[in-house]
Short mmCIF file of N, CA, C and O in Angstrom, two decimals:
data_model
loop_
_atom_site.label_atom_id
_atom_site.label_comp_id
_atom_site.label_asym_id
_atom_site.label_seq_id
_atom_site.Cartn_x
_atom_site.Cartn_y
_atom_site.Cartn_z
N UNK A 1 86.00 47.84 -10.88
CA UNK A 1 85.67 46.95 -11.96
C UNK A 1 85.21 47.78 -13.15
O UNK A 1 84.81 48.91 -12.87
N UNK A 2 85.20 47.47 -14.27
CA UNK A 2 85.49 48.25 -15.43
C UNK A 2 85.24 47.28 -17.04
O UNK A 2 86.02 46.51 -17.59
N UNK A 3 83.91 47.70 -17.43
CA UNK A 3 83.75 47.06 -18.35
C UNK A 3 83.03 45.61 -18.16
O UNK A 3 83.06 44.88 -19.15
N UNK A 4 82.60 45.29 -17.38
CA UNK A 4 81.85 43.93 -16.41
C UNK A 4 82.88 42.91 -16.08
O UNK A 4 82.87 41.71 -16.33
N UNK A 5 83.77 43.60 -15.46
CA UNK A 5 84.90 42.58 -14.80
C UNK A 5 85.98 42.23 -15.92
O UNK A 5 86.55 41.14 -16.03
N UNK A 6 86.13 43.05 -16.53
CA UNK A 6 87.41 42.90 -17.51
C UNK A 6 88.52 43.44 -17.07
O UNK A 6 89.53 42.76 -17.27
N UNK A 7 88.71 44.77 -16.38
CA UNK A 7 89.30 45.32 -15.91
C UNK A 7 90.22 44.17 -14.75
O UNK A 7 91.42 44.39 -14.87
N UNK A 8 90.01 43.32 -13.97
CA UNK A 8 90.06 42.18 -13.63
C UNK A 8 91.50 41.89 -13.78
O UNK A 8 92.49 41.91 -13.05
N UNK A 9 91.14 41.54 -15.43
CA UNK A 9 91.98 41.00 -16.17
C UNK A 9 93.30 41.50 -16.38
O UNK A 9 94.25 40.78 -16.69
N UNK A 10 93.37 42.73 -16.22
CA UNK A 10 94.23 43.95 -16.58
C UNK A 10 95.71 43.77 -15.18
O UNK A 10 95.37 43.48 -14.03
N UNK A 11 96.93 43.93 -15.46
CA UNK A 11 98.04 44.07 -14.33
C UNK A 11 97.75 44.79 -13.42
O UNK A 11 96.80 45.57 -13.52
N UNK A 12 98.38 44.71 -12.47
CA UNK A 12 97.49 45.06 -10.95
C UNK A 12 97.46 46.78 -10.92
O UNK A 12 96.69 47.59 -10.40
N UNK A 13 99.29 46.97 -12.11
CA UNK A 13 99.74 48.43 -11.27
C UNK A 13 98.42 49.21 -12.64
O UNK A 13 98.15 50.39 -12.43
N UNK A 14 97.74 48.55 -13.86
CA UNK A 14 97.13 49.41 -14.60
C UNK A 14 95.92 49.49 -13.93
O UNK A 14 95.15 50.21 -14.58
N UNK A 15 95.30 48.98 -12.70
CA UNK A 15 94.19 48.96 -11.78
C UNK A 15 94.35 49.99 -11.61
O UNK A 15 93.52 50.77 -12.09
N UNK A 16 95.78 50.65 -10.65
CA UNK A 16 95.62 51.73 -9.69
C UNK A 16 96.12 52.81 -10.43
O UNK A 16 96.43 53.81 -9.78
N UNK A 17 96.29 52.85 -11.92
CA UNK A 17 96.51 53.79 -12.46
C UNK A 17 94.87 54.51 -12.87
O UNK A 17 94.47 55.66 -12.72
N UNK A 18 94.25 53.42 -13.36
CA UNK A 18 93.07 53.67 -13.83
C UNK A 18 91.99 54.14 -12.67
O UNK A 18 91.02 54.83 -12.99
N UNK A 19 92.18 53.81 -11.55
CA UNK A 19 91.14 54.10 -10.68
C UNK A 19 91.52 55.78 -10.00
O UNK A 19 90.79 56.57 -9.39
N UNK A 20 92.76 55.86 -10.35
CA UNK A 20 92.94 57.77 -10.54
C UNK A 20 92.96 58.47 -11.03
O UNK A 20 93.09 59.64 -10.67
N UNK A 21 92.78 57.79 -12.60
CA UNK A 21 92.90 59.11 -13.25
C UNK A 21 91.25 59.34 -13.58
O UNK A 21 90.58 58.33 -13.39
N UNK A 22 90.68 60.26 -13.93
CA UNK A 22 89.41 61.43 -14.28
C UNK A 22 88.80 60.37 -15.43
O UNK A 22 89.40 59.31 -15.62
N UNK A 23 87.71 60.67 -16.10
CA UNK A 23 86.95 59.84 -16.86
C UNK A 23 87.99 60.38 -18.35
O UNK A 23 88.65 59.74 -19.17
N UNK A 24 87.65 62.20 -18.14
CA UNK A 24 88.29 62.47 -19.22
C UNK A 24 90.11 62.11 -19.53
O UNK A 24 90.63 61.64 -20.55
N UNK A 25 90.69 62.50 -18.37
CA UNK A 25 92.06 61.84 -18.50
C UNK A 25 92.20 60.63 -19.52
O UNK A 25 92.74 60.66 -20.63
N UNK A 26 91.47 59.34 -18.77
CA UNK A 26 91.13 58.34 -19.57
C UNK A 26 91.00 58.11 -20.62
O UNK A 26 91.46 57.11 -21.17
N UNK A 27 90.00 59.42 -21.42
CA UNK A 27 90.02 59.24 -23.19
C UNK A 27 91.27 60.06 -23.39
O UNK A 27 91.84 59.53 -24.34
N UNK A 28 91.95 61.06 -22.98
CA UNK A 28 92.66 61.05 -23.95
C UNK A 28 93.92 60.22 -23.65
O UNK A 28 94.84 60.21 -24.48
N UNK A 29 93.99 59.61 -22.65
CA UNK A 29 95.10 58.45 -22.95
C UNK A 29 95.10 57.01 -23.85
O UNK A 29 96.06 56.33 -24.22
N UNK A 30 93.89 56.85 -24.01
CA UNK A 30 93.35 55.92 -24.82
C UNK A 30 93.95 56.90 -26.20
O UNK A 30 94.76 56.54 -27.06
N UNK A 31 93.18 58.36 -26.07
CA UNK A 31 93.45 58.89 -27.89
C UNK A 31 94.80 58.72 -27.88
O UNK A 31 95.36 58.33 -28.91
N UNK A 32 95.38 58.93 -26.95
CA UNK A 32 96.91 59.09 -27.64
C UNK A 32 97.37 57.78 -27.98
O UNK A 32 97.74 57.46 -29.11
N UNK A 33 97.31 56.83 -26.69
CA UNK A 33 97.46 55.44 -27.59
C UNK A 33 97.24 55.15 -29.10
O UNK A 33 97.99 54.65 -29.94
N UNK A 34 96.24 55.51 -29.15
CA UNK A 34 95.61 54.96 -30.76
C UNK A 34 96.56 56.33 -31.45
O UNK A 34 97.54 55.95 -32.09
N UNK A 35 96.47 57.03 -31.42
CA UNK A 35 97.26 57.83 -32.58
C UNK A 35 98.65 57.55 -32.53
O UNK A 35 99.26 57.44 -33.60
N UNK A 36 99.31 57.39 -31.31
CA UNK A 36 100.36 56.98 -31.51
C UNK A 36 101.09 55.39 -32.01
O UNK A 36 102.27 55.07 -32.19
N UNK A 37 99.51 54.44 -32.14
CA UNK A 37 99.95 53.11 -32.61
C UNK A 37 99.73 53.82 -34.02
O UNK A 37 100.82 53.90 -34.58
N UNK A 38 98.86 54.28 -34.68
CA UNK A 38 98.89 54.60 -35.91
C UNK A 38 100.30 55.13 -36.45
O UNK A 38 100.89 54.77 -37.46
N UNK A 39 100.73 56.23 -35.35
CA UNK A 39 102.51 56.75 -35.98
C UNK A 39 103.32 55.51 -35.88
O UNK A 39 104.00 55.29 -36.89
N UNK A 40 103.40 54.85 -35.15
CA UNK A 40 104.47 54.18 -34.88
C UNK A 40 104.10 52.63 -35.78
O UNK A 40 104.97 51.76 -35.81
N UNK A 41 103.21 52.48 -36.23
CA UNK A 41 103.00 51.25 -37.11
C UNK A 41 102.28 51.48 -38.35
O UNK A 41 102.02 50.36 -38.79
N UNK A 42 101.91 52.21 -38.99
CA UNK A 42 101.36 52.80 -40.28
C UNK A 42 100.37 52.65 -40.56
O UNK A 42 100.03 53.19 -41.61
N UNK A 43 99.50 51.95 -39.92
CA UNK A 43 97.94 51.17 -40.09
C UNK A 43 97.32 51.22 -38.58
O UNK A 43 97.78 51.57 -37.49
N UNK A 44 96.14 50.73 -39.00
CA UNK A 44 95.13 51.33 -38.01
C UNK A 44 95.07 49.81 -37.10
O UNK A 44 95.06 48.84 -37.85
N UNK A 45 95.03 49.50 -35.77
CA UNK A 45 94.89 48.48 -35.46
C UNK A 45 94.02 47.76 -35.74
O UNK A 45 93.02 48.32 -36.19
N UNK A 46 93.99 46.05 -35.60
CA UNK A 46 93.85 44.97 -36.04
C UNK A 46 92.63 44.61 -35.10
O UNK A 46 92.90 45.06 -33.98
N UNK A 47 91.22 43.90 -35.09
CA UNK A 47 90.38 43.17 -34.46
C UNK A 47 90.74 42.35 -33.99
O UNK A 47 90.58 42.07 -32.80
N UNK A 48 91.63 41.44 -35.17
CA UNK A 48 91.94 40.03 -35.11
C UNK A 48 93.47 39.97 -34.13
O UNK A 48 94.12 38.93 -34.04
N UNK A 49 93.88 41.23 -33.46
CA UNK A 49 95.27 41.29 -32.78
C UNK A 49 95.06 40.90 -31.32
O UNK A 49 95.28 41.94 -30.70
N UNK A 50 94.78 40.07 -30.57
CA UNK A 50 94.47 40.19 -29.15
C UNK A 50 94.31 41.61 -28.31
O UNK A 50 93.33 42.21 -27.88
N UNK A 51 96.12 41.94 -28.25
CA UNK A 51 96.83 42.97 -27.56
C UNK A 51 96.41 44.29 -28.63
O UNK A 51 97.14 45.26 -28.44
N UNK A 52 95.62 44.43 -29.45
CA UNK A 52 95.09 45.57 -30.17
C UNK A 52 93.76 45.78 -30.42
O UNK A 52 93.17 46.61 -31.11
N UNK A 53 93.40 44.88 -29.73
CA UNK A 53 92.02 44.82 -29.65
C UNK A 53 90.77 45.86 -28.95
O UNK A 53 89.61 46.16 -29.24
N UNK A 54 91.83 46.23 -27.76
CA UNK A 54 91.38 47.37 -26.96
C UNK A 54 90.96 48.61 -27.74
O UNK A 54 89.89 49.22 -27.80
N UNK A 55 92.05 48.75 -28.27
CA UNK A 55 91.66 50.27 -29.34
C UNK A 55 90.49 50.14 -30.27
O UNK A 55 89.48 50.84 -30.30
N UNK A 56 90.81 49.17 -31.00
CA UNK A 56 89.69 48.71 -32.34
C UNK A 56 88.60 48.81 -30.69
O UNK A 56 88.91 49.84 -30.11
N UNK A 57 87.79 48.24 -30.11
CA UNK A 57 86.93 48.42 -28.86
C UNK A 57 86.81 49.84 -28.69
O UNK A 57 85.64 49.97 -29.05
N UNK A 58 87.08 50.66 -28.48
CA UNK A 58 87.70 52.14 -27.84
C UNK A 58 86.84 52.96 -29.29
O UNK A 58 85.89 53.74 -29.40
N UNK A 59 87.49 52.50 -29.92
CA UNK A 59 87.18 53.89 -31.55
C UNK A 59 85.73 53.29 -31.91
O UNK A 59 84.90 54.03 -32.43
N UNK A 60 85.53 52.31 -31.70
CA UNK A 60 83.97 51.44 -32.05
C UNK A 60 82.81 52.24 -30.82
O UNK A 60 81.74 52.73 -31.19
N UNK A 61 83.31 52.24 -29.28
CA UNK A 61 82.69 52.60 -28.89
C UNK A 61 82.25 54.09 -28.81
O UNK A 61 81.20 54.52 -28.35
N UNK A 62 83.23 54.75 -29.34
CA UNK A 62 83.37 55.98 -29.64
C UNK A 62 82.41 56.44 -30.86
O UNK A 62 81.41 57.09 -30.54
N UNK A 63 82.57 56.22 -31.91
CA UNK A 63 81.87 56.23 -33.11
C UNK A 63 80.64 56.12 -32.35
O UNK A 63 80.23 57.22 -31.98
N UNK A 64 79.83 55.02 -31.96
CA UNK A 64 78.46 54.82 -31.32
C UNK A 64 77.91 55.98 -30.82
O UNK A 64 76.77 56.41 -31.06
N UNK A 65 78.77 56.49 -30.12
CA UNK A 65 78.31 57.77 -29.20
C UNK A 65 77.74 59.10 -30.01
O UNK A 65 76.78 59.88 -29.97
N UNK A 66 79.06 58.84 -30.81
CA UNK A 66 79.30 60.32 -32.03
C UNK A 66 77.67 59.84 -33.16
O UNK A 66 77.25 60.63 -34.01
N UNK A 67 77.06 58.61 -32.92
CA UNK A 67 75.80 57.96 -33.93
C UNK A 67 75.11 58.86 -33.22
O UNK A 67 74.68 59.99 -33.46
N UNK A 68 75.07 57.80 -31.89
CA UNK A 68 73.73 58.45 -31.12
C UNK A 68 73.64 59.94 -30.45
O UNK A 68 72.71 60.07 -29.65
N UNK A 69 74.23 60.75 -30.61
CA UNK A 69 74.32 62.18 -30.41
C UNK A 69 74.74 62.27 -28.77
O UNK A 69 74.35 63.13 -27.97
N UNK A 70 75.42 61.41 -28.58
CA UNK A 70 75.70 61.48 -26.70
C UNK A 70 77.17 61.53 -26.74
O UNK A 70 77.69 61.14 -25.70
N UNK A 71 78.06 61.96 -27.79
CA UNK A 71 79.43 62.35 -27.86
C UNK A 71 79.48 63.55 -27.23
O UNK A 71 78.66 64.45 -27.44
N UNK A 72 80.66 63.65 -26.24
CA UNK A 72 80.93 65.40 -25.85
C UNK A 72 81.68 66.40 -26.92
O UNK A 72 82.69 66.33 -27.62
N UNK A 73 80.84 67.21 -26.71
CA UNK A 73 81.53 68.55 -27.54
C UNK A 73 82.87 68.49 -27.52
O UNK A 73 83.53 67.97 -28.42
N UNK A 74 83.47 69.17 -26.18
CA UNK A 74 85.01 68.93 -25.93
C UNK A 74 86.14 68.05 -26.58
O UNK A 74 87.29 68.47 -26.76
N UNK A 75 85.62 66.61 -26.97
CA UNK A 75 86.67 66.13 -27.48
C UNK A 75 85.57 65.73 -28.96
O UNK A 75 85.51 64.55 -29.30
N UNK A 76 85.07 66.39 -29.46
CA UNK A 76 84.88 66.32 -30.91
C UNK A 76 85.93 66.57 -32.12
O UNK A 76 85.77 65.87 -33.12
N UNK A 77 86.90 67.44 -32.12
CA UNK A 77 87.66 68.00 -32.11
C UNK A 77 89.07 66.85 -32.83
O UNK A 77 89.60 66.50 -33.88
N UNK A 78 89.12 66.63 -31.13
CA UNK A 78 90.40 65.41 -31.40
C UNK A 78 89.89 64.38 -32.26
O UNK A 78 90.40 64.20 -33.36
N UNK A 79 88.87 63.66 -31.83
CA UNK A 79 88.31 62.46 -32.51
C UNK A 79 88.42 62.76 -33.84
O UNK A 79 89.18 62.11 -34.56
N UNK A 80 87.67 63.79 -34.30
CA UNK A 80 87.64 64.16 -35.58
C UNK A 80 89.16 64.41 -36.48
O UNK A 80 89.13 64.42 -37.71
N UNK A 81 90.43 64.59 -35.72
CA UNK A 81 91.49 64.07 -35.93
C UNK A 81 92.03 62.76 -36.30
O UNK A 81 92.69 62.29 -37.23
N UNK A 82 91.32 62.23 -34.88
CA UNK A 82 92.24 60.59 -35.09
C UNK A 82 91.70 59.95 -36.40
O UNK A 82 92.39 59.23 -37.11
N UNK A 83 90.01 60.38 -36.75
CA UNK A 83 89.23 59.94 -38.03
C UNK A 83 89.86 60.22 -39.01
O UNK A 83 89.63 59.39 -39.89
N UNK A 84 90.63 61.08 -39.37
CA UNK A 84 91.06 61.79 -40.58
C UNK A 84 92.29 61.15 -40.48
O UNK A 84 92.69 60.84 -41.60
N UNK A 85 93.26 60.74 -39.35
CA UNK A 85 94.45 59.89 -39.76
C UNK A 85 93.97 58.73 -40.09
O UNK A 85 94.48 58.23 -41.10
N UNK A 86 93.16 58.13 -39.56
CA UNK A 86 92.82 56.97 -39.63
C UNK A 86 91.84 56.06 -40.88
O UNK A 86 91.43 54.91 -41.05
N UNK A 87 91.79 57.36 -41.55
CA UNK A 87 91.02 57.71 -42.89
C UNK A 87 92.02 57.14 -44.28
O UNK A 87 91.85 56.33 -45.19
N UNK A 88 93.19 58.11 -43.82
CA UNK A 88 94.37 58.25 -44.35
C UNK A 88 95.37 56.42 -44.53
O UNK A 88 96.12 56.08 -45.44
N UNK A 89 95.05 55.82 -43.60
CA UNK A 89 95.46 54.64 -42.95
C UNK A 89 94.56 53.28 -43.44
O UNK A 89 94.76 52.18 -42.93
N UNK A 90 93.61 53.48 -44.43
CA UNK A 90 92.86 52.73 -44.55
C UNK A 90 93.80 51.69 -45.70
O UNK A 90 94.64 51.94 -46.56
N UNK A 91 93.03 50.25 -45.12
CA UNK A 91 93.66 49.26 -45.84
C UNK A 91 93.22 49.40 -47.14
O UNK A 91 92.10 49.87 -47.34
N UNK A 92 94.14 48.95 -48.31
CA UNK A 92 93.36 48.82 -49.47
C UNK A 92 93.71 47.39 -49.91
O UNK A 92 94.87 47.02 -49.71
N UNK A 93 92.72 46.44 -50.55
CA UNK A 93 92.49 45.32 -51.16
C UNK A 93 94.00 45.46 -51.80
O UNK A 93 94.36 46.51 -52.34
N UNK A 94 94.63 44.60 -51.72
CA UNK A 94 96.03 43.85 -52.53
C UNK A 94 95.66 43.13 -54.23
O UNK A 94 96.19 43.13 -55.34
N UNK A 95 94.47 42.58 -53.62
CA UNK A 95 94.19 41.25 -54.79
C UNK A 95 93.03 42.14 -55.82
O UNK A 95 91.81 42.09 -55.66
N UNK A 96 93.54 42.72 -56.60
CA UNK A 96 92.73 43.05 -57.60
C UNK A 96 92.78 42.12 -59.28
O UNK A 96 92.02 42.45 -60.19
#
């Protein structure tokens, strides 16, 4: 269980993927997700997207960590990547 029974929710075969791979494995399959929704769709995912919601979750909880000084060294690095695409990716107001 994962996340207070959300994991649950998730297809059976992403259960037994998730319950093998390493904690760290985990983030960077999440990072690559998110960098690769950023390549492959030009913008940073959506709150308001159901099915994109995970990531927007993921980079939120991430940031928190990187607040409260309990981010790992090791992947400072990448993060500090995906920030700078994702920097790059920022919406700008239409209606001026």
């Amino acid at each position: 269980m994962l996340l207070g029974g959300r994991c649950d929710r998730l297809p059976h075969h992403i259960n037994e993927i998730k319950s093998t791979m390493t904690h760290d494995e985990r983030w960077i399959s999440m990072w690559q997700s998110y960098m690769d929704f950023m390549t492959d769709h030009g913008r940073r995912p959506s709150k308001y997207k159901p099915e994109e919601r995970n990531l927007v979750n993921w980079l939120k909880y991430n940031r928190k960590e990187v607040n409260q000084g309990t981010f790992p060294e090791s992947r400072k690095k990448m993060f500090d990547e995906l920030l700078q695409m994702a920097e790059r990716l920022h919406r700008v107001n239409q209606w001026k």
